[in-house]
Short mmCIF file of N, CA and C in Angstrom, two decimals:
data_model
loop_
_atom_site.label_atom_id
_atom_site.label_comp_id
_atom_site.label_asym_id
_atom_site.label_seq_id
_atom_site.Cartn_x
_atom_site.Cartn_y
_atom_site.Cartn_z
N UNK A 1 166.49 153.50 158.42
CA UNK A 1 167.22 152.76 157.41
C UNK A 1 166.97 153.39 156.05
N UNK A 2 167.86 153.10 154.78
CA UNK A 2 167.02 153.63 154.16
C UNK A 2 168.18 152.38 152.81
N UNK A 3 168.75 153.20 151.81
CA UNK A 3 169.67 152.71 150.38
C UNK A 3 171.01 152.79 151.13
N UNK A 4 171.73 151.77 150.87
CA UNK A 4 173.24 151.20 151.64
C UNK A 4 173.69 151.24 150.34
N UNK A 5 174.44 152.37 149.86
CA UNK A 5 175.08 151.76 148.19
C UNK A 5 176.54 151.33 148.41
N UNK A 6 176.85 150.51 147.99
CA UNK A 6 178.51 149.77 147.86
C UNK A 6 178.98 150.64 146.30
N UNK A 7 180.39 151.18 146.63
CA UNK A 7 180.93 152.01 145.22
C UNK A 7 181.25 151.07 144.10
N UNK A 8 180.76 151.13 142.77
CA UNK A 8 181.01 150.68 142.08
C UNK A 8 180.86 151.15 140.70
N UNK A 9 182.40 151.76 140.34
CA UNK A 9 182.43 152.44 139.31
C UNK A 9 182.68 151.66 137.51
N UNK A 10 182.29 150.31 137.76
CA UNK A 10 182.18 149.45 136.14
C UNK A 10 180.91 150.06 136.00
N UNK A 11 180.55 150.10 134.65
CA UNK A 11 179.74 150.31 134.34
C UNK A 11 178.33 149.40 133.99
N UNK A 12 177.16 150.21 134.21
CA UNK A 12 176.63 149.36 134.80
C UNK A 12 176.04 149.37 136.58
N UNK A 13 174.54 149.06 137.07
CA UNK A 13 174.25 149.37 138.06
C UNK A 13 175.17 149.18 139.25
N UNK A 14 174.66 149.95 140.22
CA UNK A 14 175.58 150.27 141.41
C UNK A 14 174.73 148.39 142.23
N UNK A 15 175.52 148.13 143.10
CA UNK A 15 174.94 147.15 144.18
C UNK A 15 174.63 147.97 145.40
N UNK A 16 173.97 147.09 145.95
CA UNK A 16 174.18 147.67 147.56
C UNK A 16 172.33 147.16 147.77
N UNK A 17 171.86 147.50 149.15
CA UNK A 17 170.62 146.98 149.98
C UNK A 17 170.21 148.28 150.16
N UNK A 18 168.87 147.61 149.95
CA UNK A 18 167.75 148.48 150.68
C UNK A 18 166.83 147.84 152.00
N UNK A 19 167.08 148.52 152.98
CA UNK A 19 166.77 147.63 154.20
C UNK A 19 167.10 146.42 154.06
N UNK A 20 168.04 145.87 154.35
CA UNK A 20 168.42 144.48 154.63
C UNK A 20 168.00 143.35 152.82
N UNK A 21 167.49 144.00 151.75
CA UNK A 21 166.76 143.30 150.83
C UNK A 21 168.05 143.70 149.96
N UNK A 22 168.77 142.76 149.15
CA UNK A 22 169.96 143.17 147.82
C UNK A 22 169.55 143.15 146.77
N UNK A 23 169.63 144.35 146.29
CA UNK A 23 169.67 145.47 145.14
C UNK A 23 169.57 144.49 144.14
N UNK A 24 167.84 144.39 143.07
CA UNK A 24 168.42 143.57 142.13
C UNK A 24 167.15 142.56 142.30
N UNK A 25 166.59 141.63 143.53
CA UNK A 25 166.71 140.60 143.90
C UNK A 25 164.82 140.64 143.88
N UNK A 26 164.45 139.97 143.46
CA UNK A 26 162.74 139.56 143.58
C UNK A 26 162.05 140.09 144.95
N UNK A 27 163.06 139.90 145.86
CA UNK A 27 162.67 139.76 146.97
C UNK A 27 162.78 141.78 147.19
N UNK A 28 163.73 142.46 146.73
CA UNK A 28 164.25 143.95 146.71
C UNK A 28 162.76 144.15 145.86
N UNK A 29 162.83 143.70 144.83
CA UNK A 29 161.35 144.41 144.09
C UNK A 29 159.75 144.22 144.78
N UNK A 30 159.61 143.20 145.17
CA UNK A 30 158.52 142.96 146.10
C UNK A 30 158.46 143.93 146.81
N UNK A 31 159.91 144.04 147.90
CA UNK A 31 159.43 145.42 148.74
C UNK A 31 159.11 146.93 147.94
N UNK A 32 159.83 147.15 147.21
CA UNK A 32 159.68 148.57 146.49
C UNK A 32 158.04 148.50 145.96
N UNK A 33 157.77 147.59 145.71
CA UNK A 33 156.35 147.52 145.04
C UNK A 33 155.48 148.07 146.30
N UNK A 34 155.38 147.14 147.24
CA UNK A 34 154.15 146.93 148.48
C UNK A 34 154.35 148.63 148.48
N UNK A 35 156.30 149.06 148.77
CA UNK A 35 156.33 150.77 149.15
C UNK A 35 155.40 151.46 148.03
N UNK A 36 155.70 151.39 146.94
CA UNK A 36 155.51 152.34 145.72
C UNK A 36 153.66 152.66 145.93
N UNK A 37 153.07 150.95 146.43
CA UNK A 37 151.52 150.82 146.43
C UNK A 37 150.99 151.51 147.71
N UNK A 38 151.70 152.10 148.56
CA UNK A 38 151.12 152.39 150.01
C UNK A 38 151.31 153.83 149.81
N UNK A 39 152.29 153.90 149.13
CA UNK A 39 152.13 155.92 148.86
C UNK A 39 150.96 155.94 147.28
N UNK A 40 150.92 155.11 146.30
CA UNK A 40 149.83 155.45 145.79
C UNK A 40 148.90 154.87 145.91
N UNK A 41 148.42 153.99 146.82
CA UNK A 41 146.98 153.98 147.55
C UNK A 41 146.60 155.43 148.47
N UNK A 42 147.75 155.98 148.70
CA UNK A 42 147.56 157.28 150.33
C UNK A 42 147.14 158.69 149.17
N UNK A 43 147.70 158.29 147.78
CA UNK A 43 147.60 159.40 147.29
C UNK A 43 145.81 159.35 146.18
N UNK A 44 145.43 157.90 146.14
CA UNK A 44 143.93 158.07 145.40
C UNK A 44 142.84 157.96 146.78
N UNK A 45 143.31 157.81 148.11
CA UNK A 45 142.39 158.07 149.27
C UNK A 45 142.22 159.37 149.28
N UNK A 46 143.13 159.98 149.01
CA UNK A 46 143.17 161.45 149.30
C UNK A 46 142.68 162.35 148.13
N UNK A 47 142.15 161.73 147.04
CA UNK A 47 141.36 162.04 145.91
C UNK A 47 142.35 162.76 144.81
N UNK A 48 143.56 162.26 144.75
CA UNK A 48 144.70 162.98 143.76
C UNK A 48 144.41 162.81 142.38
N UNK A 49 144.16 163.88 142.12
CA UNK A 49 144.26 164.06 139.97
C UNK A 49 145.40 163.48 139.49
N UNK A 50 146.30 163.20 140.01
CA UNK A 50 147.77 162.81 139.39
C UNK A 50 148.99 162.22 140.68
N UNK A 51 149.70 161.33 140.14
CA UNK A 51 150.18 160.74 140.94
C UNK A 51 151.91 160.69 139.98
N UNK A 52 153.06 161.18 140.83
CA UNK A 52 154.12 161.10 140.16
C UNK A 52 154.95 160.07 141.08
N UNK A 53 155.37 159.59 140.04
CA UNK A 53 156.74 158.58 141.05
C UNK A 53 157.98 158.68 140.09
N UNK A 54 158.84 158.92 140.55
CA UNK A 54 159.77 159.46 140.59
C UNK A 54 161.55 158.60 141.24
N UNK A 55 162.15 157.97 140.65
CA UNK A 55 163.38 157.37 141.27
C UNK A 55 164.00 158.61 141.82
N UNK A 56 165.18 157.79 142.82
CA UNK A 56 165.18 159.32 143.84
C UNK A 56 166.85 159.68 143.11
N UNK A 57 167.47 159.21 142.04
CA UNK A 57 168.83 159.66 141.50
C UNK A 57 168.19 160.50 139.94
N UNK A 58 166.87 161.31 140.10
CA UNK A 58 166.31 161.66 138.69
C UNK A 58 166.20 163.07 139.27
N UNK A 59 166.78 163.72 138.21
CA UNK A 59 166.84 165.34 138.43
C UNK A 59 165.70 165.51 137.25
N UNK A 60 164.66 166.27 137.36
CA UNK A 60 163.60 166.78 136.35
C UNK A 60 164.43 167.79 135.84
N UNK A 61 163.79 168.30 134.58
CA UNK A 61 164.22 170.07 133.83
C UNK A 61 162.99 170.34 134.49
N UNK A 62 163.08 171.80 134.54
CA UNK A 62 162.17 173.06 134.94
C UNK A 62 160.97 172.58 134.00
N UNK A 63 159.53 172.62 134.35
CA UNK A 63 158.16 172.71 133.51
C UNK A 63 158.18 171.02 133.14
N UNK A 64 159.12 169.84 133.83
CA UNK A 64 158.80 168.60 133.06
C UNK A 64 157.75 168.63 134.00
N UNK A 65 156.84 168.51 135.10
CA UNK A 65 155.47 168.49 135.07
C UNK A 65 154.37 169.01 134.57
N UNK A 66 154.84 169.77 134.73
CA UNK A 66 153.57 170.85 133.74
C UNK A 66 153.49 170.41 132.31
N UNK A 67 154.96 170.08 131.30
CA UNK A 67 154.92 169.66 130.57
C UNK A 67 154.32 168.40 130.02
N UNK A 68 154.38 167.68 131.38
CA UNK A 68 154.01 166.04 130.77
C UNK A 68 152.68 165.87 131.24
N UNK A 69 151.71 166.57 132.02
CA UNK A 69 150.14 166.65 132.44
C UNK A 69 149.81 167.69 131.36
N UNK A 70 150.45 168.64 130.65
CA UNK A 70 150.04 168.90 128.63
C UNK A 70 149.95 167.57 128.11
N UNK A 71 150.79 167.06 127.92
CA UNK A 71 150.82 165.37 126.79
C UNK A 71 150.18 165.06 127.45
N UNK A 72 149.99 164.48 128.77
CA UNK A 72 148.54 163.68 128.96
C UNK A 72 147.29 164.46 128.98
N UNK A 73 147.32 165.40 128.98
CA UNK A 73 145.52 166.37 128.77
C UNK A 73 145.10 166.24 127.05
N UNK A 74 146.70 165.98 126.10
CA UNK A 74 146.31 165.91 125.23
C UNK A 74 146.33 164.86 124.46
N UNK A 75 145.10 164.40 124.90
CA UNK A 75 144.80 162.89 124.19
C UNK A 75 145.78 161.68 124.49
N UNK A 76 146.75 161.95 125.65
CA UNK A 76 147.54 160.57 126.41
C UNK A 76 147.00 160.02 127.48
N UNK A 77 145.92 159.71 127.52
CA UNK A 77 145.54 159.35 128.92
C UNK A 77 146.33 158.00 129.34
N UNK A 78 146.21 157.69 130.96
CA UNK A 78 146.74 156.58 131.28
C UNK A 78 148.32 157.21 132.11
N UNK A 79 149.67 156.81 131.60
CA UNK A 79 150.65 157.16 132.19
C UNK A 79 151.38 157.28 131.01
N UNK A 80 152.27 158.59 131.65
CA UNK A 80 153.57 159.22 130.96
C UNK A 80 154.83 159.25 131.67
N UNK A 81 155.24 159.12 130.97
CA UNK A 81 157.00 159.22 131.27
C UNK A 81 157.80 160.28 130.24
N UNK A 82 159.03 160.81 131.48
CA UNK A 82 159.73 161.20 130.61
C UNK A 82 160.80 160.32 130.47
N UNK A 83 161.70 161.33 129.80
CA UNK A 83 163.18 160.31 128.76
C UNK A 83 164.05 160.25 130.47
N UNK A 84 165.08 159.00 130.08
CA UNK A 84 165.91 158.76 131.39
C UNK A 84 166.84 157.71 130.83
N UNK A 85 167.86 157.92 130.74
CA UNK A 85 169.20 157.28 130.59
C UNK A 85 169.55 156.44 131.15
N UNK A 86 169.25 155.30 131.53
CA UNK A 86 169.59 154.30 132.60
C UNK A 86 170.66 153.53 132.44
N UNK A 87 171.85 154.35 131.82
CA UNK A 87 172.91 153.71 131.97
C UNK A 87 174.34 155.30 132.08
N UNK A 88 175.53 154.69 132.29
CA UNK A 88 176.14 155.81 132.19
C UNK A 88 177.22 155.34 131.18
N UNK A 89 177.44 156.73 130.14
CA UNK A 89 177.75 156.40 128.54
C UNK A 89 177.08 156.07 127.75
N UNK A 90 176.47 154.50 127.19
CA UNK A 90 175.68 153.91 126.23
C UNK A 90 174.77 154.73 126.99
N UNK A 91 173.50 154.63 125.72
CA UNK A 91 172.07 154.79 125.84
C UNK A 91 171.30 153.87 126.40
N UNK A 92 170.44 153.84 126.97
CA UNK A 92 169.58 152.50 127.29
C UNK A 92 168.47 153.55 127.80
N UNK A 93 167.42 153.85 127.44
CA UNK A 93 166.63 154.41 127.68
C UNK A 93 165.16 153.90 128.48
N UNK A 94 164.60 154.89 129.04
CA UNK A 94 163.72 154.03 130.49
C UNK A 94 162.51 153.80 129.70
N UNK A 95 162.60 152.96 128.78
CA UNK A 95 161.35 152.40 127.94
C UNK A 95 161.76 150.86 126.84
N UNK A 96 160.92 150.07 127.34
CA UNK A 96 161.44 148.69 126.61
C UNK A 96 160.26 147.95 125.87
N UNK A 97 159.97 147.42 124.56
CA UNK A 97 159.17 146.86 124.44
C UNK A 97 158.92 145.17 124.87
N UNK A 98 157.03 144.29 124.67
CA UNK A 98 157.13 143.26 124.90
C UNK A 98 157.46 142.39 124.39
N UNK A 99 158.13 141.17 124.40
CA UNK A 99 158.94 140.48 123.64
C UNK A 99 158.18 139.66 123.19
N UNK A 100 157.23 139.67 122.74
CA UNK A 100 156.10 138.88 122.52
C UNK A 100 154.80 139.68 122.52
N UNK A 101 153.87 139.83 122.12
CA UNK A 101 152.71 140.45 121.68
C UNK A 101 151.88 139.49 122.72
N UNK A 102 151.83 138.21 122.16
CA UNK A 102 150.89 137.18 123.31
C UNK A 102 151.13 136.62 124.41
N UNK A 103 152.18 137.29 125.06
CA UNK A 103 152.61 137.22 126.50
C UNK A 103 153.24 138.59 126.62
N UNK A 104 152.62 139.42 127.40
CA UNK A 104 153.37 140.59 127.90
C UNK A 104 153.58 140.79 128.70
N UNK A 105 154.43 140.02 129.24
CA UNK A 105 155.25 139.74 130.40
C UNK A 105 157.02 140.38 130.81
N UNK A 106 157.50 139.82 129.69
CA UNK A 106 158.79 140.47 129.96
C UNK A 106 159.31 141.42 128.47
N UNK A 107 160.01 142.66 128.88
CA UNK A 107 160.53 143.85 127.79
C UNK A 107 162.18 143.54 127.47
N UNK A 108 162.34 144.07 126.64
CA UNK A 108 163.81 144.29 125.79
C UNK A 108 164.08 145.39 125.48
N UNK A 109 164.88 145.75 125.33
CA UNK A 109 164.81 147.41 125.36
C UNK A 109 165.17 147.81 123.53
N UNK A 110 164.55 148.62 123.27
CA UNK A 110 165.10 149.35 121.55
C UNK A 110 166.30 149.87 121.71
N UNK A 111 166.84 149.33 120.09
CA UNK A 111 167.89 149.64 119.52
C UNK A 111 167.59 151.58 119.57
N UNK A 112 168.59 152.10 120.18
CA UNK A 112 169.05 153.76 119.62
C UNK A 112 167.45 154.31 120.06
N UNK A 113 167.10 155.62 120.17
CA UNK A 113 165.85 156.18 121.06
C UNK A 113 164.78 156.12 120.03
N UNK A 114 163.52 155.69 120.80
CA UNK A 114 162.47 155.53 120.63
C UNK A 114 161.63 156.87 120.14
N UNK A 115 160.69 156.82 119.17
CA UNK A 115 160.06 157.90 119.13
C UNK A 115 159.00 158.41 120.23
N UNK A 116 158.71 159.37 120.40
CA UNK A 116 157.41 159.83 121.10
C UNK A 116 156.13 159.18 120.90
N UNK A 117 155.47 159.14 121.87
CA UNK A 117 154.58 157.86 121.73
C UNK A 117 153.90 156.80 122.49
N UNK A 118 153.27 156.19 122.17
CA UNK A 118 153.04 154.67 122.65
C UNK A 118 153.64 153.73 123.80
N UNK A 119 153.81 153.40 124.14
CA UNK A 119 155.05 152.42 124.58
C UNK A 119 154.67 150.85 125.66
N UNK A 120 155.19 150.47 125.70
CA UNK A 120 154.85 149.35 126.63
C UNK A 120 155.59 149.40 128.06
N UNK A 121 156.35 149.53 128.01
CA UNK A 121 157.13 149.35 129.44
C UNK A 121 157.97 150.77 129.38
N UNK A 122 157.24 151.81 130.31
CA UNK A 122 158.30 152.53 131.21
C UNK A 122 158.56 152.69 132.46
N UNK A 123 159.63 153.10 132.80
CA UNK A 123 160.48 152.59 134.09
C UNK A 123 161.30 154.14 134.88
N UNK A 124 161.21 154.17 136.03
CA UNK A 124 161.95 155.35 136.53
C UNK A 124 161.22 156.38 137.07
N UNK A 125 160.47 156.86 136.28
CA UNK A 125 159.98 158.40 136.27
C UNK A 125 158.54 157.98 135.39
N UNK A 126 156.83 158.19 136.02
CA UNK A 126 156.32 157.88 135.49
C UNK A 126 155.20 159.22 136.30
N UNK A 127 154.13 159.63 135.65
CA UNK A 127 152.99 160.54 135.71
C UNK A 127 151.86 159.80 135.63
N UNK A 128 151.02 159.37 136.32
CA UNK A 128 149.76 158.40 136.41
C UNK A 128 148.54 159.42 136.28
N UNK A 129 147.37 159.50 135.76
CA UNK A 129 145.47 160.30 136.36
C UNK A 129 145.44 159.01 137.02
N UNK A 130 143.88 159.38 136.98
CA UNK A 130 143.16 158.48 137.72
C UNK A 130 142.97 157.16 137.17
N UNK A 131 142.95 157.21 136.06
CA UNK A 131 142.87 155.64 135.33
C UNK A 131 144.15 155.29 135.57
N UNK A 132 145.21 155.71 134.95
CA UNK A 132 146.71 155.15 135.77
C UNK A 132 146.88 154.62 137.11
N UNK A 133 146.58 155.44 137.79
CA UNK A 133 146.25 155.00 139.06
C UNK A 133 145.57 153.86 139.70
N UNK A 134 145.12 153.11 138.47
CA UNK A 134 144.25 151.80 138.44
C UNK A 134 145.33 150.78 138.82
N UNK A 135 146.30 150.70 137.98
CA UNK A 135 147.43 149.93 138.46
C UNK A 135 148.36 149.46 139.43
N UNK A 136 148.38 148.97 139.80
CA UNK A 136 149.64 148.48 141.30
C UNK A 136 150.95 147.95 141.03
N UNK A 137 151.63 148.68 141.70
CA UNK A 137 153.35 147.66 141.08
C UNK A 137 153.37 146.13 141.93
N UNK A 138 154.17 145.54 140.82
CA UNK A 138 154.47 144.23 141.26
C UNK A 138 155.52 143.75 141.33
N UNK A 139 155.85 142.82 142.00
CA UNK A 139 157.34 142.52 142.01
C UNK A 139 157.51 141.44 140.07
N UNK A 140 158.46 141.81 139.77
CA UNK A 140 159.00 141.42 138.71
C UNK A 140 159.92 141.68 138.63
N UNK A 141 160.86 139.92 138.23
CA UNK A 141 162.24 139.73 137.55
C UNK A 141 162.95 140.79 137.36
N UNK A 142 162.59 141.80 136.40
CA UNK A 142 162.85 143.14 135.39
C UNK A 142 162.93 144.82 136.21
N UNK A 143 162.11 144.53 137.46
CA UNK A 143 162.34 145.57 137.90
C UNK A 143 160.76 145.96 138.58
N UNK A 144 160.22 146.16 140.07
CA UNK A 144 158.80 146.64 140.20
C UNK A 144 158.15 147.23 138.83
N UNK A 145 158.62 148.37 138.44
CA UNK A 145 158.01 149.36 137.05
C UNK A 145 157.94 148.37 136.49
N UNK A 146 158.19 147.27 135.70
CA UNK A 146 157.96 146.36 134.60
C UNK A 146 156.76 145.41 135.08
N UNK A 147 156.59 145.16 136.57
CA UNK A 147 155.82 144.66 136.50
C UNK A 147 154.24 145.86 136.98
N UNK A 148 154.34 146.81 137.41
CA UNK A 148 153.28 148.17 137.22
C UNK A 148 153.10 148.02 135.83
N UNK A 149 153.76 148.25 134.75
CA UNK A 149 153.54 148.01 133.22
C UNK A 149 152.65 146.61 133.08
N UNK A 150 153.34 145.71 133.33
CA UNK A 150 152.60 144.63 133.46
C UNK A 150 150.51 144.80 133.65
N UNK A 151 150.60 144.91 134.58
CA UNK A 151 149.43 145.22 135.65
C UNK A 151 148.68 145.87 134.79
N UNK A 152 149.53 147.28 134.33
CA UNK A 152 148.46 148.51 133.59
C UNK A 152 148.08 147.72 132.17
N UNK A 153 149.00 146.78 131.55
CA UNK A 153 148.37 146.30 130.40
C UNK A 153 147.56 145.35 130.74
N UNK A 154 147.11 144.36 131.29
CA UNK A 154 146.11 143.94 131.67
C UNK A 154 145.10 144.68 131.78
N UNK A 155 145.09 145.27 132.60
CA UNK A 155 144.08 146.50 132.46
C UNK A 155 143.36 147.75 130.91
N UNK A 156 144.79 147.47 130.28
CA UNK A 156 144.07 148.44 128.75
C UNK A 156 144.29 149.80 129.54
N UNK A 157 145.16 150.21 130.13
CA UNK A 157 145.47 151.82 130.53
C UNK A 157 147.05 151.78 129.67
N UNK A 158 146.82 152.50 128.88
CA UNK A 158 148.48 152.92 127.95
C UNK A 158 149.37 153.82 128.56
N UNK A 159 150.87 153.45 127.94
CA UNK A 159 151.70 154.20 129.06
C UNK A 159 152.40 154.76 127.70
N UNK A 160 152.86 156.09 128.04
CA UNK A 160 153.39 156.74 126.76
C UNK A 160 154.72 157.36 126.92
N UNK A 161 155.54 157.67 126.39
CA UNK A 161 156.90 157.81 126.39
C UNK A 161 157.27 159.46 125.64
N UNK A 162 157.95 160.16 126.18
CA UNK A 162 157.60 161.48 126.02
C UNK A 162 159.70 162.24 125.97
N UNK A 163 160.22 161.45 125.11
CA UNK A 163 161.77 161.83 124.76
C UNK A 163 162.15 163.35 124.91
N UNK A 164 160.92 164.27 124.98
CA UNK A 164 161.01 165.89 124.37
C UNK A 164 161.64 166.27 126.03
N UNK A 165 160.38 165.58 127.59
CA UNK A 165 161.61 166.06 128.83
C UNK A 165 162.51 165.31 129.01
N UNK A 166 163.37 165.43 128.71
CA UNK A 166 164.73 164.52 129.07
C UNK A 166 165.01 165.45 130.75
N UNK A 167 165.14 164.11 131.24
CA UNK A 167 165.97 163.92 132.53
C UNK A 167 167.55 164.05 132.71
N UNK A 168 168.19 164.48 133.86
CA UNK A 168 169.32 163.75 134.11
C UNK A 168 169.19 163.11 134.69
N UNK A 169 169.94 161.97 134.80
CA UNK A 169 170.18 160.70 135.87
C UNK A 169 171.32 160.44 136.34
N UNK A 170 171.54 160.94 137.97
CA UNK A 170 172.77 160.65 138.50
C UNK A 170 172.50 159.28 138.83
N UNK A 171 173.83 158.77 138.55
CA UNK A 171 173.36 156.96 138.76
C UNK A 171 174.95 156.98 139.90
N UNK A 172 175.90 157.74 139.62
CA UNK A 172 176.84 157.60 140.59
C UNK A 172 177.47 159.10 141.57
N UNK A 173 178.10 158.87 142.40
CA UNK A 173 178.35 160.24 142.93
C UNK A 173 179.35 160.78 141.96
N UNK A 174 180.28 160.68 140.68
CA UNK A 174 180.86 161.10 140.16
C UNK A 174 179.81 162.31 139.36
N UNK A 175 178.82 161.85 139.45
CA UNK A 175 177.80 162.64 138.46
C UNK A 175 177.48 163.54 138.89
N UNK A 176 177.49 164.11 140.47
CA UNK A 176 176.71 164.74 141.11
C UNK A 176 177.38 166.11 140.87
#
């Protein structure tokens, strides 16, 4: 089994199931989480310096690893991301802040792109060490990654946002 996508060219995410679970749904993020946690539990058993996860419609540029384990060797510890377009046309970029300082629970996303940096919630495409690796995804409203963000801020591991590798993101087969 694997992603059942239904065509849908409005703009705006595609629908469709992942194993029997619809695209979207608490119940869809729960599973992606338990998945996301069983390949990075397999990957800190196995004593990994770095752990990438990666959505599977994200094309990297040439050197974005190499590039983004530079930003984290230099003085980013925790998790990095690169840039990712999560929409097709408008901007909406794979980084949102918390809507609230004393609940950091749920993100909103910034007006027009974010600087390099800091960030609270990124989503898509993320580079973990070993302290990153502290974290577990969770199912959340917003998306598993929002609630991994979640998790890592509890924890005090920072996640940083890195606009310089920009991604492509095929989000439909028109893109491909």
């Amino acid at each position: 089994q694997g992603i059942d996508v239904i065509k849908d060219d409005r703009p705006g995410r595609s629908t469709g199931e992942i194993d029997g679970h619809l695209w979207g749904s608490m119940d869809t993020y729960q599973y992606m989480a338990e998945i996301q946690n069983i390949v990075l539990d397999a990957a800190i058993e196995r004593g990994a310096d770095y752990f990438f996860s990666l959505d599977s419609d994200i094309i990297l540029p040439d050197n974005a690893i190499t590039d983004l384990i530079s930003y984290m060797e230099d003085d980013h510890p925790g998790v990095v991301a690169p840039a990712v377009n999560l929409t097709v046309g408008d901007k909406a970029w794979n980084t949102m802040s918390w809507t609230t300082r004393d609940f950091p629970e749920m993100g909103h996303r910034p007006l027009g792109t974010p600087a390099s940096g800091r960030a609270d919630v990124v989503l898509a495409a993320m580079l973990m060490d070993r302290w990153g690796m502290e974290a577990k995804y969770l199912a959340h409203p917003q998306a598993h990654d929002v609630g991994f963000c979640v998790m890592a801020e509890r924890l005090g591991i920072p996640r940083w946002w890195v606009p310089e590798v920009h991604c492509q993101h095929l989000m439909r087969r028109t893109l491909l």
